[in-house]
Short mmCIF file of C-alpha atoms and ligand atoms in Angstrom, two decimals:
data_model
loop_
_atom_site.label_atom_id
_atom_site.label_comp_id
_atom_site.label_asym_id
_atom_site.label_seq_id
_atom_site.Cartn_x
_atom_site.Cartn_y
_atom_site.Cartn_z
CA UNK P 1 -33.98 -17.60 -2.62
CA UNK P 2 -32.81 -14.27 -4.07
CA UNK P 3 -29.60 -12.53 -3.04
CA UNK P 4 -29.13 -8.83 -3.79
CA UNK P 5 -25.37 -8.46 -4.09
CA UNK P 6 -25.32 -4.65 -4.19
CA UNK P 7 -26.82 -2.52 -1.46
CA UNK P 8 -25.60 0.37 0.68
CA UNK P 9 -26.88 1.31 4.13
CA UNK P 10 -27.45 4.90 3.00
CA UNK P 11 -29.96 5.80 5.73
CA UNK P 12 -27.58 4.57 8.42
CA UNK P 13 -24.79 6.64 6.92
CA UNK P 14 -27.05 9.72 7.00
CA UNK P 15 -27.57 9.44 10.78
CA UNK P 16 -26.81 12.94 12.08
CA UNK P 17 -24.29 11.59 14.59
CA UNK P 18 -22.40 9.76 11.86
CA UNK P 19 -22.38 12.66 9.42
CA UNK P 20 -21.57 15.06 12.25
CA UNK P 21 -18.60 12.97 13.29
CA UNK P 22 -17.08 13.04 9.81
CA UNK P 23 -17.64 16.79 9.43
CA UNK P 24 -16.01 17.47 12.78
CA UNK P 25 -13.19 15.02 12.08
CA UNK P 26 -12.35 16.73 8.77
CA UNK P 27 -12.42 20.07 10.59
CA UNK P 28 -9.67 18.76 12.81
CA UNK P 29 -11.75 18.27 15.96
CA UNK P 30 -11.04 15.22 18.09
CA UNK P 31 -14.47 13.81 18.82
CA UNK P 32 -15.38 10.57 20.57
CA UNK P 33 -16.86 8.00 18.21
CA UNK P 34 -20.63 8.49 17.93
CA UNK P 35 -22.81 6.20 19.99
CA UNK P 36 -25.69 5.02 17.80
CA UNK P 37 -28.35 2.99 19.61
CA UNK P 38 -29.46 -0.42 18.37
CA UNK P 39 -32.92 1.06 17.92
CA UNK P 40 -31.57 3.75 15.59
CA UNK P 41 -29.59 1.19 13.58
CA UNK P 42 -32.63 -1.04 13.21
CA UNK P 43 -34.89 1.89 12.36
CA UNK P 44 -32.53 2.94 9.54
CA UNK P 45 -33.10 -0.47 7.93
CA UNK P 46 -36.89 -0.57 8.13
CA UNK P 47 -37.51 0.87 4.69
CA UNK P 48 -35.03 -1.35 2.87
CA UNK P 49 -36.18 -4.50 4.68
CA UNK P 50 -39.76 -3.68 3.77
CA UNK P 51 -38.80 -3.27 0.09
CA UNK P 52 -36.82 -6.52 0.17
CA UNK P 53 -39.84 -8.31 1.64
CA UNK P 54 -42.19 -6.94 -1.01
CA UNK P 55 -39.74 -7.99 -3.74
CA UNK P 56 -39.08 -11.40 -2.13
CA UNK P 57 -35.37 -10.71 -1.70
CA UNK P 58 -34.15 -12.67 1.28
CA UNK P 59 -30.55 -11.49 1.65
CA UNK P 60 -28.54 -8.44 0.59
CA UNK P 61 -24.80 -7.77 0.64
CA UNK P 62 -24.60 -4.31 2.16
CA UNK P 63 -21.76 -1.80 2.35
CA UNK P 64 -21.37 1.78 3.61
CA UNK P 65 -22.77 4.66 1.57
CA UNK P 66 -20.43 4.93 -1.42
CA UNK P 67 -20.46 8.73 -1.69
CA UNK P 68 -19.62 9.04 1.99
CA UNK P 69 -16.50 6.86 1.72
CA UNK P 70 -14.82 9.97 0.27
CA UNK P 71 -11.36 8.85 1.26
CA UNK P 72 -9.69 11.59 -0.75
CA UNK P 73 -10.59 13.84 2.15
CA UNK P 74 -8.82 13.80 5.48
CA UNK P 75 -5.57 12.13 6.39
CA UNK P 76 -4.78 8.39 6.19
CA UNK P 77 -5.25 8.24 9.98
CA UNK P 78 -8.64 9.98 9.82
CA UNK P 79 -9.77 7.75 6.95
CA UNK P 80 -8.76 4.61 8.83
CA UNK P 81 -10.96 5.70 11.75
CA UNK P 82 -13.77 6.67 9.37
CA UNK P 83 -13.63 3.29 7.61
CA UNK P 84 -13.59 1.44 10.93
CA UNK P 85 -16.59 3.43 12.18
CA UNK P 86 -18.57 2.64 9.02
CA UNK P 87 -17.59 -1.02 9.08
CA UNK P 88 -18.55 -1.36 12.73
CA UNK P 89 -21.98 0.09 11.94
CA UNK P 90 -22.43 -2.20 8.96
CA UNK P 91 -21.62 -5.34 10.91
CA UNK P 92 -23.87 -4.28 13.79
CA UNK P 93 -26.72 -3.73 11.32
CA UNK P 94 -26.15 -7.20 9.85
CA UNK P 95 -26.12 -8.84 13.29
CA UNK P 96 -29.27 -7.01 14.38
CA UNK P 97 -31.21 -8.41 11.39
CA UNK P 98 -30.08 -12.06 11.25
CA UNK P 99 -30.37 -13.76 7.88
CA UNK P 100 -31.08 -10.55 5.95
CA UNK P 101 -27.72 -8.93 5.27
CA UNK P 102 -24.05 -9.80 4.87
CA UNK P 103 -21.38 -7.12 5.40
CA UNK P 104 -19.25 -5.58 2.64
CA UNK P 105 -16.65 -3.16 4.00
CA UNK P 106 -15.02 0.10 3.04
CA UNK P 107 -11.29 0.77 3.21
CA UNK P 108 -9.39 3.79 4.46
CA UNK P 109 -7.80 4.45 1.09
CA UNK P 110 -5.95 7.68 0.57
CA UNK P 111 -3.45 8.77 -2.09
CA UNK P 112 -0.71 8.79 0.56
CA UNK P 113 -1.84 5.72 2.53
CA UNK P 114 0.53 2.72 2.19
CA UNK P 115 -1.42 -0.17 0.78
CA UNK P 116 0.02 -2.40 3.55
CA UNK P 117 -2.28 -0.52 5.93
CA UNK P 118 -5.27 -1.04 3.65
CA UNK P 119 -4.41 -4.74 3.47
CA UNK P 120 -4.34 -4.92 7.28
CA UNK P 121 -7.85 -3.45 7.31
CA UNK P 122 -8.98 -6.20 4.95
CA UNK P 123 -7.46 -8.84 7.24
CA UNK P 124 -8.99 -7.33 10.39
CA UNK P 125 -12.51 -6.95 9.05
CA UNK P 126 -12.54 -10.29 7.23
CA UNK P 127 -11.84 -11.93 10.58
CA UNK P 128 -14.87 -10.06 11.94
CA UNK P 129 -17.07 -11.57 9.21
CA UNK P 130 -16.87 -9.24 6.20
CA UNK P 131 -17.37 -11.01 2.89
CA UNK P 132 -15.92 -8.43 0.44
CA UNK P 133 -14.68 -4.84 0.27
CA UNK P 134 -15.39 -1.79 -1.82
CA UNK P 135 -12.21 -0.61 -3.49
CA UNK P 136 -12.27 2.77 -5.22
CA UNK P 137 -10.16 2.60 -8.41
CA UNK P 138 -9.79 6.38 -8.15
CA UNK P 139 -9.50 7.33 -4.47
CA UNK P 140 -8.74 10.96 -5.33
CA UNK P 141 -12.30 12.33 -5.42
CA UNK P 142 -12.64 12.33 -9.19
CA UNK P 143 -9.26 13.90 -9.91
CA UNK P 144 -7.87 10.54 -11.12
CA UNK P 145 -4.36 11.52 -10.10
CA UNK P 146 -3.21 8.08 -8.97
CA UNK P 147 -1.35 5.53 -11.03
CA UNK P 148 -3.67 2.82 -12.45
CA UNK P 149 -4.89 0.86 -9.44
CA UNK P 150 -3.67 -2.47 -10.85
CA UNK P 151 -0.02 -1.52 -10.27
CA UNK P 152 2.41 -3.08 -7.86
CA UNK P 153 1.77 -0.32 -5.31
CA UNK P 154 -1.53 -2.08 -4.52
CA UNK P 155 -0.12 -5.62 -4.43
CA UNK P 156 -0.44 -5.92 -0.62
CA UNK P 157 -4.19 -5.30 -1.04
CA UNK P 158 -4.46 -7.92 -3.78
CA UNK P 159 -2.41 -10.43 -1.77
CA UNK P 160 -4.75 -10.04 1.20
CA UNK P 161 -7.89 -10.25 -0.94
CA UNK P 162 -6.71 -13.38 -2.74
CA UNK P 163 -5.44 -15.11 0.42
CA UNK P 164 -8.69 -14.41 2.29
CA UNK P 165 -10.89 -15.20 -0.71
CA UNK P 166 -12.75 -11.89 -0.56
CA UNK P 167 -13.75 -10.14 -3.83
CA UNK P 168 -13.04 -6.44 -4.31
CA UNK P 169 -15.95 -4.35 -5.54
CA UNK P 170 -14.59 -1.56 -7.74
CA UNK P 171 -16.91 1.18 -6.53
CA UNK P 172 -16.44 4.93 -7.07
CA UNK P 173 -17.14 7.53 -4.43
CA UNK P 174 -17.57 11.26 -4.11
CA UNK P 175 -16.58 13.57 -6.98
CA UNK P 176 -15.20 17.03 -6.34
CA UNK P 177 -15.97 17.92 -9.96
CA UNK P 178 -19.48 19.32 -10.42
CA UNK P 179 -19.41 18.15 -14.06
CA UNK P 180 -19.31 14.57 -12.79
CA UNK P 181 -22.17 14.01 -10.29
CA UNK P 182 -21.25 10.95 -8.26
CA UNK P 183 -24.18 8.59 -8.94
CA UNK P 184 -24.74 9.69 -12.56
CA UNK P 185 -21.15 9.88 -13.79
CA UNK P 186 -18.32 9.26 -11.31
CA UNK P 187 -19.50 5.77 -10.37
CA UNK P 188 -19.80 4.81 -14.03
CA UNK P 189 -16.41 6.32 -14.82
CA UNK P 190 -15.02 4.17 -12.04
CA UNK P 191 -16.72 1.08 -13.54
CA UNK P 192 -15.40 1.80 -17.01
CA UNK P 193 -11.91 2.75 -15.83
CA UNK P 194 -11.77 -0.24 -13.49
CA UNK P 195 -12.76 -2.71 -16.19
CA UNK P 196 -10.36 -1.31 -18.79
CA UNK P 197 -7.48 -1.20 -16.30
CA UNK P 198 -8.10 -4.88 -15.58
CA UNK P 199 -7.73 -5.52 -19.32
CA UNK P 200 -4.54 -3.44 -19.42
CA UNK P 201 -2.96 -4.90 -16.27
CA UNK P 202 -1.69 -8.11 -17.87
CA UNK P 203 0.58 -9.07 -14.95
CA UNK P 204 -2.18 -8.77 -12.40
CA UNK P 205 -4.02 -12.03 -13.01
CA UNK P 206 -0.81 -13.85 -13.76
CA UNK P 207 0.38 -12.83 -10.28
CA UNK P 208 -3.05 -13.25 -8.64
CA UNK P 209 -4.93 -15.91 -10.64
CA UNK P 210 -7.68 -16.29 -8.02
CA UNK P 211 -8.29 -12.57 -7.44
CA UNK P 212 -11.88 -11.54 -8.15
CA UNK P 213 -13.30 -8.12 -8.93
CA UNK P 214 -16.92 -7.08 -9.14
CA UNK P 215 -17.65 -4.23 -11.53
CA UNK P 216 -20.99 -2.80 -10.41
CA UNK P 217 -23.74 -1.11 -12.42
CA UNK P 218 -23.83 -3.75 -15.14
CA UNK P 219 -20.09 -3.45 -15.65
CA UNK P 220 -20.37 0.24 -16.54
CA UNK P 221 -20.44 0.48 -20.34
CA UNK P 222 -19.88 -3.24 -20.85
CA UNK P 223 -23.30 -4.06 -22.35
CA UNK P 224 -22.84 -1.34 -24.99
CA UNK P 225 -19.10 -1.26 -25.57
CA UNK P 226 -17.81 -4.80 -25.27
CA UNK P 227 -17.15 -4.79 -29.04
CA UNK P 228 -15.07 -1.65 -28.80
CA UNK P 229 -13.02 -3.12 -25.97
CA UNK P 230 -12.51 -6.39 -27.83
CA UNK P 231 -11.08 -4.39 -30.75
CA UNK P 232 -8.86 -2.17 -28.59
CA UNK P 233 -7.60 -5.19 -26.63
CA UNK P 234 -6.53 -6.88 -29.87
CA UNK P 235 -4.96 -3.71 -31.18
CA UNK P 236 -2.98 -3.06 -27.99
CA UNK P 237 -2.36 -6.68 -26.98
CA UNK P 238 -4.32 -6.25 -23.74
CA UNK P 239 -6.31 -9.04 -22.15
CA UNK P 240 -9.70 -9.20 -23.89
CA UNK P 241 -12.97 -8.65 -22.02
CA UNK P 242 -13.83 -12.29 -22.76
CA UNK P 243 -10.56 -13.47 -21.21
CA UNK P 244 -10.91 -11.67 -17.87
CA UNK P 245 -14.58 -12.62 -17.65
CA UNK P 246 -14.02 -16.20 -18.80
CA UNK P 247 -11.15 -16.80 -16.36
CA UNK P 248 -13.44 -16.00 -13.45
CA UNK P 249 -11.57 -12.86 -12.39
CA UNK P 250 -14.23 -10.28 -13.19
CA UNK P 251 -17.97 -10.20 -12.49
CA UNK P 252 -20.72 -7.64 -12.93
CA UNK P 253 -24.10 -7.02 -11.29
CA UNK P 254 -27.59 -6.24 -12.60
CA UNK P 255 -27.71 -2.61 -11.43
CA UNK P 256 -29.16 -1.37 -14.71
CA UNK P 257 -32.61 0.09 -14.66
CA UNK P 258 -34.67 -0.87 -17.70
CA UNK P 259 -35.60 -3.98 -19.68
CA UNK P 260 -33.60 -3.05 -22.78
CA UNK P 261 -30.27 -2.60 -21.01
CA UNK P 262 -30.83 -5.65 -18.82
CA UNK P 263 -31.28 -7.75 -21.96
CA UNK P 264 -28.16 -6.18 -23.48
CA UNK P 265 -26.26 -7.15 -20.35
CA UNK P 266 -27.44 -10.76 -20.64
CA UNK P 267 -26.47 -10.82 -24.33
CA UNK P 268 -23.01 -9.29 -23.80
CA UNK P 269 -21.76 -10.97 -20.63
CA UNK P 270 -21.61 -14.71 -19.81
CA UNK P 271 -24.42 -15.50 -17.38
CA UNK P 272 -22.02 -17.09 -14.90
CA UNK P 273 -20.43 -13.65 -14.51
CA UNK P 274 -23.63 -11.78 -13.64
CA UNK P 275 -24.88 -11.37 -10.05
CA UNK P 276 -28.23 -9.96 -9.14
CA UNK P 277 -27.98 -6.47 -7.61
CA UNK P 278 -30.29 -3.49 -7.23
CA UNK P 279 -28.75 -0.75 -5.05
CA UNK P 280 -32.27 -0.84 -3.60
CA UNK P 281 -33.18 2.29 -1.66
CA UNK P 282 -29.80 3.85 -2.31
CA UNK P 283 -29.12 5.66 -5.53
CA UNK P 284 -32.62 7.03 -6.32
CA UNK P 285 -35.04 5.81 -3.64
CA UNK P 286 -38.69 5.64 -4.59
CA UNK P 287 -38.31 7.07 -8.10
CA UNK P 288 -40.87 5.54 -10.48
CA UNK P 289 -40.07 4.08 -13.91
CA UNK P 290 -42.82 5.18 -16.30
CA UNK P 291 -42.39 1.97 -18.31
CA UNK P 292 -43.11 -0.34 -15.37
CA UNK P 293 -44.97 2.02 -12.97
CA UNK P 294 -42.69 0.53 -10.32
CA UNK P 295 -39.52 1.77 -8.65
CA UNK P 296 -36.56 1.98 -11.05
CA UNK P 297 -34.47 0.08 -8.53
CA UNK P 298 -36.80 -2.93 -8.51
CA UNK P 299 -34.30 -4.64 -10.82
CA UNK P 300 -35.77 -8.01 -9.97
CA UNK P 301 -38.59 -7.24 -12.32
CA UNK P 302 -36.27 -6.69 -15.32
CA UNK P 303 -34.66 -10.09 -14.68
CA UNK P 304 -38.06 -11.73 -14.17
CA UNK P 305 -39.37 -10.18 -17.40
CA UNK P 306 -36.31 -11.18 -19.47
CA UNK P 307 -36.16 -14.11 -21.89
CA UNK P 308 -33.87 -16.14 -19.61
CA UNK P 309 -35.10 -19.55 -18.53
CA UNK P 310 -35.66 -20.41 -14.87
CA UNK P 311 -32.28 -22.11 -14.42
CA UNK P 312 -30.41 -19.11 -15.81
CA UNK P 313 -32.39 -16.75 -13.61
CA UNK P 314 -31.50 -18.90 -10.59
CA UNK P 315 -27.82 -18.59 -11.44
CA UNK P 316 -28.11 -14.80 -11.48
CA UNK P 317 -30.38 -14.55 -8.45
CA UNK P 318 -28.41 -16.79 -6.10
CA UNK P 319 -25.84 -19.33 -7.32
CA UNK P 320 -23.34 -16.86 -8.76
CA UNK P 321 -23.41 -14.68 -5.64
CA UNK P 322 -22.73 -17.66 -3.38
CA UNK P 323 -19.84 -18.81 -5.57
CA UNK P 324 -18.21 -15.39 -5.96
CA UNK P 325 -18.71 -14.41 -2.28
CA UNK P 326 -17.98 -17.73 -0.50
CA UNK P 327 -17.76 -16.06 2.92
CA UNK P 328 -21.40 -15.01 2.66
CA UNK P 329 -22.57 -18.50 3.69
CA UNK P 330 -22.24 -17.79 7.42
CA UNK P 331 -24.74 -14.92 7.06
CA UNK P 332 -27.32 -16.85 5.00
CA UNK P 333 -29.74 -18.95 6.99
CA UNK P 334 -31.66 -20.78 4.25
ZN1 ZN R 401 -23.32 1.10 -5.19
#
């Protein structure tokens, strides 16, 4: 079995009724929630299911489109409705395709939203079956105006996540700054910032020893810059990268898109901390890698082609995902 721990239902999020609802909502219009038919939900998944079948990927952990979370826009009330709409679509999509997907939610974060409300959303949607939640370490659309996310202002969120045993995926969203395109820069800035803040936030894992974070996209700059961060951690008396990885608080995925960087990831990060992920059909659908003559986002092939032995590959393809996302079991049939 292979589990893809990082997908987004981008095509579902691009349904005109869904996009139209958010546009109208942000314009201050009070619309009824869009009614998307089961047929439309299923149709939006056809392409990704077909790619999963061709790559022999049985199950994917899927969340709303990251760019469209955009919780810096709107009010806390609007964002709560927007998050609930997206989560309800995600869970419907998972139920309509049994055994293929497990739901990862979004949260109605907003710079002025009390984190108690965000925590309540985690509780509500975990009861419905969600296995993890995207948590934007910025939440201000690329302005980075908030205090570091590891502060006490977010403790209600961390308490809920630890108590319910759901990991938080530190995933960036829309950027208002044209210098920082969301998929090319803002997401990676969120990865880097998230990881470094976890090194800086020394109290966090003392207060929440079982809290788990997933840093997507290969941990941002981790494969290249782990040495730099080891040095800075020593210099500033922060937690070292090895400490937060080794204590089982921080994990990364394989969303890197060539053989060289995949191997660097395997060399830099303990294999127990790496989960297979592809962002298949999301970030750059159908774009061909000239080295492999295959889609860039067929990350399975970079793992397959690596020097890892079969047991290590199995850890990355399935065992680590099941351990880090224990609530996924109810969605996995095999
Ligand atoms: Zn993503």
